[in-house]
Structure formats: C-alpha cells, structure tokens
Amino acid sequence: MSRKMILRVPKFQEPKRMEKSEAQRLWLLLKDAIVEVQHMNASTLSFEELYRSSYSLVIAKRGDILYTGLEEVNNHHTKNLLDKIAQAVDERFLIELNSQWQQYKLQQIMIHDILMYLDRMYVKEPQLKVFDLGMFKWKQNVLIHSQINDRLVRMLLGLIHMERNGEVIDGALMKSLIQMYVDVSLKEKETYKQEFEERFLLATSHFYKSESNLFITNNSCGAYLKKVEIRLIEEEARIKQYLDESTGPKLIKACEDELIANHMQTMIEMETGCRTMIQNDRFNELKLMYRLFQRVENGLVHLKNEFAGYVRNEGHKIVNQPENLKDPNALITSLIEIRNRFEKTLSQSFANNRDFINSVNTAFESFLNENDKLSESLALFIDKKLRGGFKDSNDQEIDVIMNKVILLFRFLSDKDVFKKFYEHYLAKRLLSGRSFSEDLERTMISKFKQECGNQFTSKMEGMFTDMRLSKDALDGFKNYLQTSVEMGKLPKIDMSVRVLTQGFWPTFPPHSCTLPPLLSQYCDLFTKYYCHAHTGRRIIWQTNIGTAEVTFRLPKKTHVLALSTYQMLIMLLFNDAEKLSLKQMAAGTSISFMDIQRSVKPLYSGKYKVLKRTPAVEKSKELSENDIFELNLNLKCKLHRIKFAATSQTDSEPERQHTRQRVDEDRKIEIDAAIVRIMKSRKALIHNDLIVECTKQLSSRFVPQTSMIKKRIENLIEREYLERFPDDRRRYRYLA
Amino acid sequence: MESKKTFENYSKLSTDFEDLLHSKNYSDFRIIVKSQLQETKTFECHRAILSSRSDYFHGLFRSQMIEAQTGFIEFEDVMPQVMENLLSYIYSGKLEINSENAVEILVFSSRFCFHDLLDFVTDF
C-alpha cells in the first residue's frame, strides 16, 4: 500500500455549510429524544434518525452545541431525580434509589449509543466521554449530595451490621448500590474508596474489636478459633456477594488484625490457649491456630517460639530426671518418645513447617547437650538393643528405632565422645560374644556411616574384620597344635584367642595378672605360631576381658562355671587352699584389688553362691582386704552350667574416666590437624580467625573449647609448625 | 509432551458467511436502501451478525427503538453499492477497495464507526 492516490475533493468530504437554524433544529430533535429516553419512552424513536442527526451536527462542526446541551439535560434530569429519591422514606429510600439508578444507567447506555459519533469523533480529553458524563452528573447531583450520601452509607453499614448479627438482608440490592459507587468513580474507583470503602472498613474493625473482646473472655481458646475461622469465611463470602473485589484484601486484613493479631498473646497465654493445647496434644485446635496465625504478620513466630519453648522445657525435664540419669535406657526411650510426639505435632498441626522443625531441632540440640551423659547413654541404649536383638521388634520397627537413634545422635555436639563409647561397647559385645546379630550391628554402623562418612566407622568395621580373621587364625592354630611336637607334652585345653588390631579397638585400661603355667604355655605357643605366620607383628595379651569355663566338682554333683578370666584365676586358687582373704587372692593372681573386689562379688552375692564369706556378714557390707572366703560346698543348683556376670553391665567410673581421657587425647590430635590444615592453606591468620575457622571445621565431630585450641596453638609453636609475627603477636604464620 | 494443534480455516469461514448474506436464510432484519439514481435495494440480514460486528448496529438493537421493533431500517443517503460493500465487510471481513469506491467507503466507514476499515481506507 505504499502507493498513495491523490483523491479528488469528493462531494461528501466537504460538509455543506450548515445554517445555524438547521443546527438548532437538529439539536432540539435530539434533546426531545433524550428527554423521551429519560422518561423511558424510547420505543417510538428512530435510532437511525437520531444517530444521523448527531452525525450531521458533528461533521458540520457543531458538536459543541450537542455536548453542552447534553450536559445541561443530564444536569436538569439528575436534579429532578434527587428530589424524587430524597423524598422516599425508610426502606423505600434504598429501593427507590436503586431503581432510579438502574434506569438511569440504561438511559445513559442508550444516549451513548445514539451519540456514538459524537463520542468517538468529537469528545477529546479532558472532556468526559458521553457515558462518563452521565455517571459524573449522577455522582455530582445525586450520590454525593448531602441528602443522599451519608444516609445511604449509614443504611448500607447498618444492613451489613445486621447481617453480621445473623439477619438476612437483600444481597442483590446491596451489590447494586455498592457497585454504584464503583460505577460513578471516574478513575481507580476513587468515589467508592472515599465515600464507601473507608467507612466500611472502619465499621468492620469496630465491630470485630468489640465482638472479639467479648467472645474471648467468655469462651475457650478453641471455641474462639472456630469462631474466627467462621467469621473469616463469612467475610470472604461477603466480598463475593456484594463488595468490590478490590476491597477483599483490605477487609480480610482488617478482620485478621482485630480477630487474630490483637489477640495472639492472649490465645497463647490463656488457660485454654496454645500452651494447654500443646501439652494435651490437641492437634486439631493447634492446626486451626497455625492456619489462622499464619495469616498475620509474625503470627507463626509467636506460635513457633511457644512450641519450641515447650519442647525445650520438656526435654530439659527428661534429661535431668534423677531416674533417667541412672537408667540410660529409660532416658533414651523417653527422648525417642517425646521426639515422636513432637514430630506428630509438627506434621498434624504445623504442616511440617521448616521453621518449626528447625526450632524444635535447635531445642533438642540445646537440651541434649545440657549434660555430658547423653553420648554414653545413647551408646548404652544401642548396646542393650543390639545385645537383645531388639526384642519384640520386627525389621521395620528396628529400622525406625535405629533412625531415631541416628536422629538423636545428629543433635550431639560431641560426636567423638559418643563414638568412643560406641566403639567401647561394640568391642565388649564382640569380645564377649554378646552381640545378637552381625547383620543388625552392620546395619547400625552403615547408618552412622551414611551420617558421618567412612572415617567415623572405619574402626568399627575394622573390629568386624578382626573377628573374622581371628577365627581363621584360631583354626590355623588348632591345626598347628595337632602337628606340633610340643603338643604331646601338654594336657589338652580348649583355648580360644582373638587377635585385635591395635588402633581399631579401644585400649582397655592396662591390667596385669599371673596366668596359671599351663595357660601361659599355651599363650606362648600361640604367640609363636602367630608371629611365625605374620612376621613383624607383636602380640600383647589382654587377659582382663577374657572368659573361661571351669569345672566345679562338688561332693555330689559337678557344675560348669562360666567365668571371666579373673574369676577363673581366683577360683583356681582354691585348688590349693581352703580359705583365702582378698589380699591373698590379689597376691596369688597379681590382679589389682579393685578388680578382685569386682570379680568376687558375683561369686558370693549372686543367686548361686560358689563362694561364701566366713564368718558370714551382711552382704551389703563393703568388702575389705581382710575378708575371708571359702568354697561353698553346699551349693544347690539344678543347672549344670552356671553363668556369672563378669562385672556390672555398665562401666565403672574409672573405665568411664578412661574413655573420657582418650577422647581428650584424640581431640588434641584432631585440633592439631585442623590448625595445621588451616594454616597450610591460609599461610597467615589472626588468632581469632584461626579459632573460628578451627571450631567450624571440627563442629561436625565435637565442639572444641577455646582454651584447648589455644593450648594446641602454643604447642604447635613449640614444635615449630607455627610462629608469631614479631610485629603482631596476635598473628600466626605457617612454617613449612 | 502432549502435542496440540489448532485447525484454522478463516477463508472458509469468510466465504460461508458471505454466502449467508446472499442466501437470506434465517434472516431477521432488513436493510432497505433507497436511491434516486439506482433502484431500491433490500438486504436480508441477521441481527446476531450485525450487532456483533458493528457498534452502530449493536447500539441500534440494544436501544430497542423503532427499527429494532419493526425489523427494518431505511437509508436514503447511502449508495446501494456502498451498503453492499459494507455488509460484505461485516459478514466476511473482506472488502475490495478500488479508486471507484474508496471515497464512499471512507465516508461511510466513518459514519458507522468501522474504525479498522476507516484506518485502512485512509491509508489507501
């Protein structure tokens, strides 16, 4: 279409000059028609005639007559309407207003249609479009007139108030009248906002302020929450039914402020409030509270803090309960129980909200590390489970328990302490053959591995390897014995040896004892055999954790006693003596007095007494060096094999201390390694930064004390790994 | 991925509607054009199409004035050929403009508020 044609001046293009009288005639024709329209008598008019008249005026450049005339007619008409409407009394007022408004709107559409050409071709900003002009005149002369506006708003608000109090009102009428405010607004619903919305919101706040205050004082928190929920649903419906949708967010905000935000503290603290709900696991009420609090700013923070506070408090009680301190099993069981309980609250009431979960976890972290009991208790708990093979639990339940253990473990800040204890009890289980199932052991370990990586479990896995290799070594030894020359000279005993790689296993506190000659000879033989097969290795005998079976011949009956190595040594002494004092026992076996005490105790105070104290004393009394024991030849027992506990199940205080000490030793090494690692990469660092970095690196294993890190830095300076800057003593340099 | 295709065939739509204008089927409104130069021409039309395609007719039917009641409208100041062109445009969306009819089309598309057509003819 690039080619433009020059058009000859056409006869239609140039409007005929219109006489003023002709223009006047056309205007009067239109004016009469408009008045007819305003009196709802449009049906006899010709649309085309009117349209053509308006068209003719506009193309004759006489649009101004039409436009100003229209303005006047509208002005006149709306003023008449005002009187008519204002006269209506009571409820008639709204009905009259509404019916006049509906008619007026239709008329304006019709007038707009007739004057379409004027509207499109003549009207220019800032003049109002034909329809808008009609709206404006209605607004100016009717709606915001002092006789109408205030009366109307008051009546509308009155009806809404009635509806809020449960009465039925005419929703369609409401919608039409409220929409009128929107329709007469020229831009951005300004009339609606100024004249209606503002006052409506104020009335709403007022209504709910007094209702909520009254309701919450006379009802339970649960009932109040339900009430609030219903109110919010009602208001949502109100928006749809007769308000402009732009009011929605403002209305809901006003309701939420009055109904929720202003009462949050009360709902948390009141007797039937949040605290009680959490205490009594009222999941549904809490869920509702969560849903409602979620709607207001900072609402969830309040709820979350309250919940986390409760969790911390409950946890604190559990970890400090005297019974729990004595019974690791009860402690861990209670902890798992509350964990389960709170997880249920989290999922059923708090939609598993991340923030809530995190703050519950933080609470767990804080009370689980309140005292240093937990690492050991957790290790003991698992120890008991693994000894008993998770009695009464199926595979799935076992998995659940193990996962809970891992969960609690995750909260421990000193994972290295736990690890030491776990290794300690694992070693005991393996060596005493008390582990129920290797599969379960390995499952548990694999979970730790998943959680903390290879390094955490390498020693534990090493223990299992040792157990397997020991079996092979022992088989080899037995074959060796059969072919050995020396064998002929020795009486046969059944000896079982476990070879433990140093480093994998916890070092048990060093103990010494004198073995009977026969056993000693066997030990020597084994050493000879083993060191021949594995050159370069050295065997250190660890007799204190062994077991033995001893035949006990009574005059009438023979029993087999299952004893610890120490107990065996003590019992063997009675082959050559009738009565022995503890002191003599210690001398005869070279066992420490304390171990003698612990070994003897089960022999004379248990269910089956193979030793008796002479003279008989109350058994609760502490043993002293000079207490004398003899064999109890009157032992009555139907069992052939009698089993004795080596020592009490839990460790004695010195052993525990020993474990702790070893943890400290290991920590020194870990801290040294961390410092060197950091300094190697950073070359130079300020003291505080080094402490921070070091703490960060180690945090997955334990929380190092600053004083300890300081000492290690000093130590590393002495060992010339680091040096201080001469000009700045607070800075360190790495020495390669 | 679910594949989705829309079948479009506007040219058939256009010819079918044009046929409708000439077939007089289901017509419910008559447009009568009187002319001194040519003989009177009557177009049998459809309110639904007129009102949805033209603001002028939309207003005319909506206002329920005399034309909407009697079912016809008379023009005396429109050339029958131009009215045919305009109706053809209303029905089919197509209009051939040439130097013969351009000026008149311009005038009447303005008068009846066919703004898209008006813009096009003005450019022509």
Short mmCIF file of N, CA and C in Angstrom, two decimals, chain A residues 1 3-5 7-8 10-13 37 42-52 55 59 109-110 112-114 116-117 120-121, chain B residues 55-56 58-60 62-67 69 73-75 77 99 102-104 106-108 110-113 115 118 120 122-124:
data_model
loop_
_atom_site.label_atom_id
_atom_site.label_comp_id
_atom_site.label_asym_id
_atom_site.label_seq_id
_atom_site.Cartn_x
_atom_site.Cartn_y
_atom_site.Cartn_z
N MET A 1 0.82 -1.21 0.00
CA MET A 1 0.00 0.00 0.00
C MET A 1 0.85 1.26 0.00
N ARG A 3 1.75 2.94 -2.45
CA ARG A 3 1.30 3.89 -3.48
C ARG A 3 0.08 4.65 -2.99
N LYS A 4 0.23 5.92 -2.83
CA LYS A 4 -0.91 6.71 -2.34
C LYS A 4 -1.60 7.40 -3.50
N MET A 5 -2.88 7.35 -3.45
CA MET A 5 -3.62 8.01 -4.52
C MET A 5 -4.04 9.40 -4.10
N LEU A 7 -6.73 11.87 -4.02
CA LEU A 7 -8.18 11.82 -4.23
C LEU A 7 -8.68 13.19 -4.65
N ARG A 8 -9.55 13.15 -5.58
CA ARG A 8 -10.22 14.39 -5.95
C ARG A 8 -11.13 14.82 -4.82
N PRO A 10 -13.94 15.11 -2.84
CA PRO A 10 -15.22 14.49 -3.08
C PRO A 10 -16.36 15.34 -2.55
N LYS A 11 -17.52 15.05 -3.11
CA LYS A 11 -18.66 15.89 -2.73
C LYS A 11 -19.09 15.65 -1.28
N PHE A 12 -18.83 14.39 -0.75
CA PHE A 12 -19.25 14.13 0.62
C PHE A 12 -18.27 14.66 1.65
N GLN A 13 -17.02 14.79 1.19
CA GLN A 13 -15.96 15.11 2.13
C GLN A 13 -16.16 16.50 2.73
N VAL A 37 -36.10 9.44 26.23
CA VAL A 37 -35.31 8.31 26.77
C VAL A 37 -35.32 8.37 28.29
N ALA A 42 -38.55 5.39 24.78
CA ALA A 42 -37.66 5.35 23.63
C ALA A 42 -38.25 4.58 22.45
N SER A 43 -39.28 3.81 22.69
CA SER A 43 -39.67 2.81 21.68
C SER A 43 -40.22 3.43 20.37
N THR A 44 -40.66 4.68 20.42
CA THR A 44 -41.20 5.26 19.20
C THR A 44 -40.16 6.05 18.42
N LEU A 45 -38.96 6.17 18.97
CA LEU A 45 -37.93 6.95 18.30
C LEU A 45 -37.23 6.12 17.24
N SER A 46 -36.69 6.83 16.25
CA SER A 46 -35.90 6.12 15.24
C SER A 46 -34.42 6.26 15.57
N PHE A 47 -33.79 5.16 15.76
CA PHE A 47 -32.37 5.18 16.11
C PHE A 47 -31.57 5.85 15.02
N GLU A 48 -31.84 5.44 13.78
CA GLU A 48 -31.06 5.96 12.66
C GLU A 48 -31.23 7.47 12.51
N GLU A 49 -32.44 7.94 12.74
CA GLU A 49 -32.67 9.38 12.61
C GLU A 49 -31.85 10.17 13.62
N LEU A 50 -31.86 9.65 14.86
CA LEU A 50 -31.12 10.32 15.93
C LEU A 50 -29.61 10.23 15.68
N TYR A 51 -29.19 9.05 15.29
CA TYR A 51 -27.77 8.83 15.04
C TYR A 51 -27.30 9.77 13.93
N ARG A 52 -28.14 9.85 12.87
CA ARG A 52 -27.78 10.67 11.71
C ARG A 52 -27.75 12.15 12.10
N TYR A 55 -24.59 12.72 13.94
CA TYR A 55 -23.52 12.65 12.95
C TYR A 55 -23.43 13.95 12.14
N ILE A 59 -20.21 16.46 11.93
CA ILE A 59 -19.42 16.75 10.73
C ILE A 59 -19.60 18.20 10.27
N ILE A 109 -26.70 4.37 28.66
CA ILE A 109 -26.19 3.49 27.60
C ILE A 109 -26.84 3.84 26.28
N MET A 110 -28.15 4.06 26.33
CA MET A 110 -28.90 4.39 25.13
C MET A 110 -28.43 5.72 24.54
N HIS A 112 -25.61 7.08 24.96
CA HIS A 112 -24.27 6.84 24.41
C HIS A 112 -24.36 6.23 23.01
N ASP A 113 -25.27 5.26 22.84
CA ASP A 113 -25.40 4.60 21.54
C ASP A 113 -25.83 5.59 20.45
N ILE A 114 -26.80 6.44 20.79
CA ILE A 114 -27.28 7.43 19.81
C ILE A 114 -26.17 8.40 19.45
N MET A 116 -23.02 8.01 19.52
CA MET A 116 -21.75 7.30 19.33
C MET A 116 -20.77 8.12 18.50
N TYR A 117 -21.31 8.76 17.44
CA TYR A 117 -20.40 9.50 16.56
C TYR A 117 -19.78 10.69 17.28
N ARG A 120 -17.09 9.40 19.66
CA ARG A 120 -15.84 8.94 19.07
C ARG A 120 -15.09 10.05 18.34
N MET A 121 -15.81 10.94 17.71
CA MET A 121 -15.13 11.89 16.84
C MET A 121 -14.99 13.28 17.44
N ASP B 55 -20.59 -1.64 15.94
CA ASP B 55 -21.06 -0.89 17.12
C ASP B 55 -22.36 -0.16 16.82
N TYR B 56 -22.46 0.31 15.61
CA TYR B 56 -23.68 1.01 15.20
C TYR B 56 -24.90 0.11 15.37
N HIS B 58 -25.05 -2.68 16.98
CA HIS B 58 -25.13 -3.11 18.37
C HIS B 58 -25.99 -2.14 19.17
N GLY B 59 -25.68 -0.84 19.01
CA GLY B 59 -26.45 0.21 19.68
C GLY B 59 -27.89 0.23 19.20
N LEU B 60 -28.05 0.05 17.92
CA LEU B 60 -29.38 0.11 17.34
C LEU B 60 -30.31 -0.97 17.91
N ARG B 62 -29.72 -2.72 20.75
CA ARG B 62 -29.76 -2.62 22.20
C ARG B 62 -30.77 -1.56 22.66
N SER B 63 -30.87 -0.47 21.91
CA SER B 63 -31.73 0.62 22.37
C SER B 63 -33.23 0.32 22.21
N GLN B 64 -33.52 -0.78 21.49
CA GLN B 64 -34.92 -1.19 21.35
C GLN B 64 -35.81 -0.08 20.78
N MET B 65 -35.25 0.73 19.90
CA MET B 65 -36.07 1.78 19.30
C MET B 65 -36.86 1.21 18.12
N ILE B 66 -37.41 2.09 17.32
CA ILE B 66 -38.41 1.67 16.34
C ILE B 66 -37.89 0.61 15.36
N GLU B 67 -36.61 0.76 14.90
CA GLU B 67 -36.06 -0.18 13.92
C GLU B 67 -36.00 -1.59 14.47
N GLN B 69 -37.86 -2.81 16.61
CA GLN B 69 -39.20 -3.38 16.77
C GLN B 69 -39.83 -3.78 15.43
N ILE B 73 -34.72 -1.17 8.52
CA ILE B 73 -34.19 0.18 8.57
C ILE B 73 -34.10 0.69 7.14
N GLU B 74 -34.35 1.98 6.96
CA GLU B 74 -34.27 2.56 5.61
C GLU B 74 -33.19 3.62 5.57
N PHE B 75 -32.39 3.54 4.51
CA PHE B 75 -31.42 4.61 4.29
C PHE B 75 -31.76 5.30 2.97
N ASP B 77 -29.65 8.12 2.12
CA ASP B 77 -28.46 8.86 1.75
C ASP B 77 -27.24 7.95 1.60
N SER B 99 -10.24 2.56 -6.67
CA SER B 99 -10.36 4.02 -6.76
C SER B 99 -11.80 4.47 -6.99
N ALA B 102 -13.41 3.98 -3.13
CA ALA B 102 -12.63 4.35 -1.95
C ALA B 102 -13.24 5.50 -1.17
N VAL B 103 -13.60 6.54 -1.85
CA VAL B 103 -14.08 7.74 -1.16
C VAL B 103 -15.36 7.45 -0.39
N GLU B 104 -16.27 6.78 -1.06
CA GLU B 104 -17.54 6.50 -0.38
C GLU B 104 -17.37 5.55 0.79
N LEU B 106 -14.80 5.34 2.56
CA LEU B 106 -14.19 6.18 3.60
C LEU B 106 -15.27 6.92 4.38
N VAL B 107 -16.16 7.54 3.68
CA VAL B 107 -17.20 8.33 4.33
C VAL B 107 -18.09 7.46 5.21
N PHE B 108 -18.52 6.32 4.66
CA PHE B 108 -19.49 5.53 5.43
C PHE B 108 -18.87 4.69 6.52
N SER B 110 -16.60 5.80 8.28
CA SER B 110 -16.51 6.79 9.34
C SER B 110 -17.88 6.95 10.01
N ARG B 111 -18.89 7.10 9.20
CA ARG B 111 -20.21 7.36 9.75
C ARG B 111 -20.70 6.22 10.65
N PHE B 112 -20.43 5.00 10.22
CA PHE B 112 -20.91 3.87 11.03
C PHE B 112 -19.86 3.33 11.99
N CYS B 113 -18.82 4.11 12.16
CA CYS B 113 -17.80 3.77 13.17
C CYS B 113 -17.11 2.43 12.93
N HIS B 115 -13.87 1.50 12.65
CA HIS B 115 -12.58 2.19 12.76
C HIS B 115 -11.45 1.49 12.06
N LEU B 118 -11.83 2.25 8.46
CA LEU B 118 -11.55 3.66 8.25
C LEU B 118 -10.04 3.90 8.14
N PHE B 120 -7.79 1.81 7.36
CA PHE B 120 -7.24 1.19 6.16
C PHE B 120 -7.50 2.05 4.92
N THR B 122 -8.15 5.20 4.76
CA THR B 122 -7.45 6.48 4.83
C THR B 122 -6.03 6.31 4.29
N ASP B 123 -5.40 5.16 4.61
CA ASP B 123 -4.05 4.90 4.12
C ASP B 123 -4.00 4.67 2.62
N PHE B 124 -5.13 4.20 2.07
CA PHE B 124 -5.14 3.74 0.68
C PHE B 124 -4.82 4.85 -0.30
#
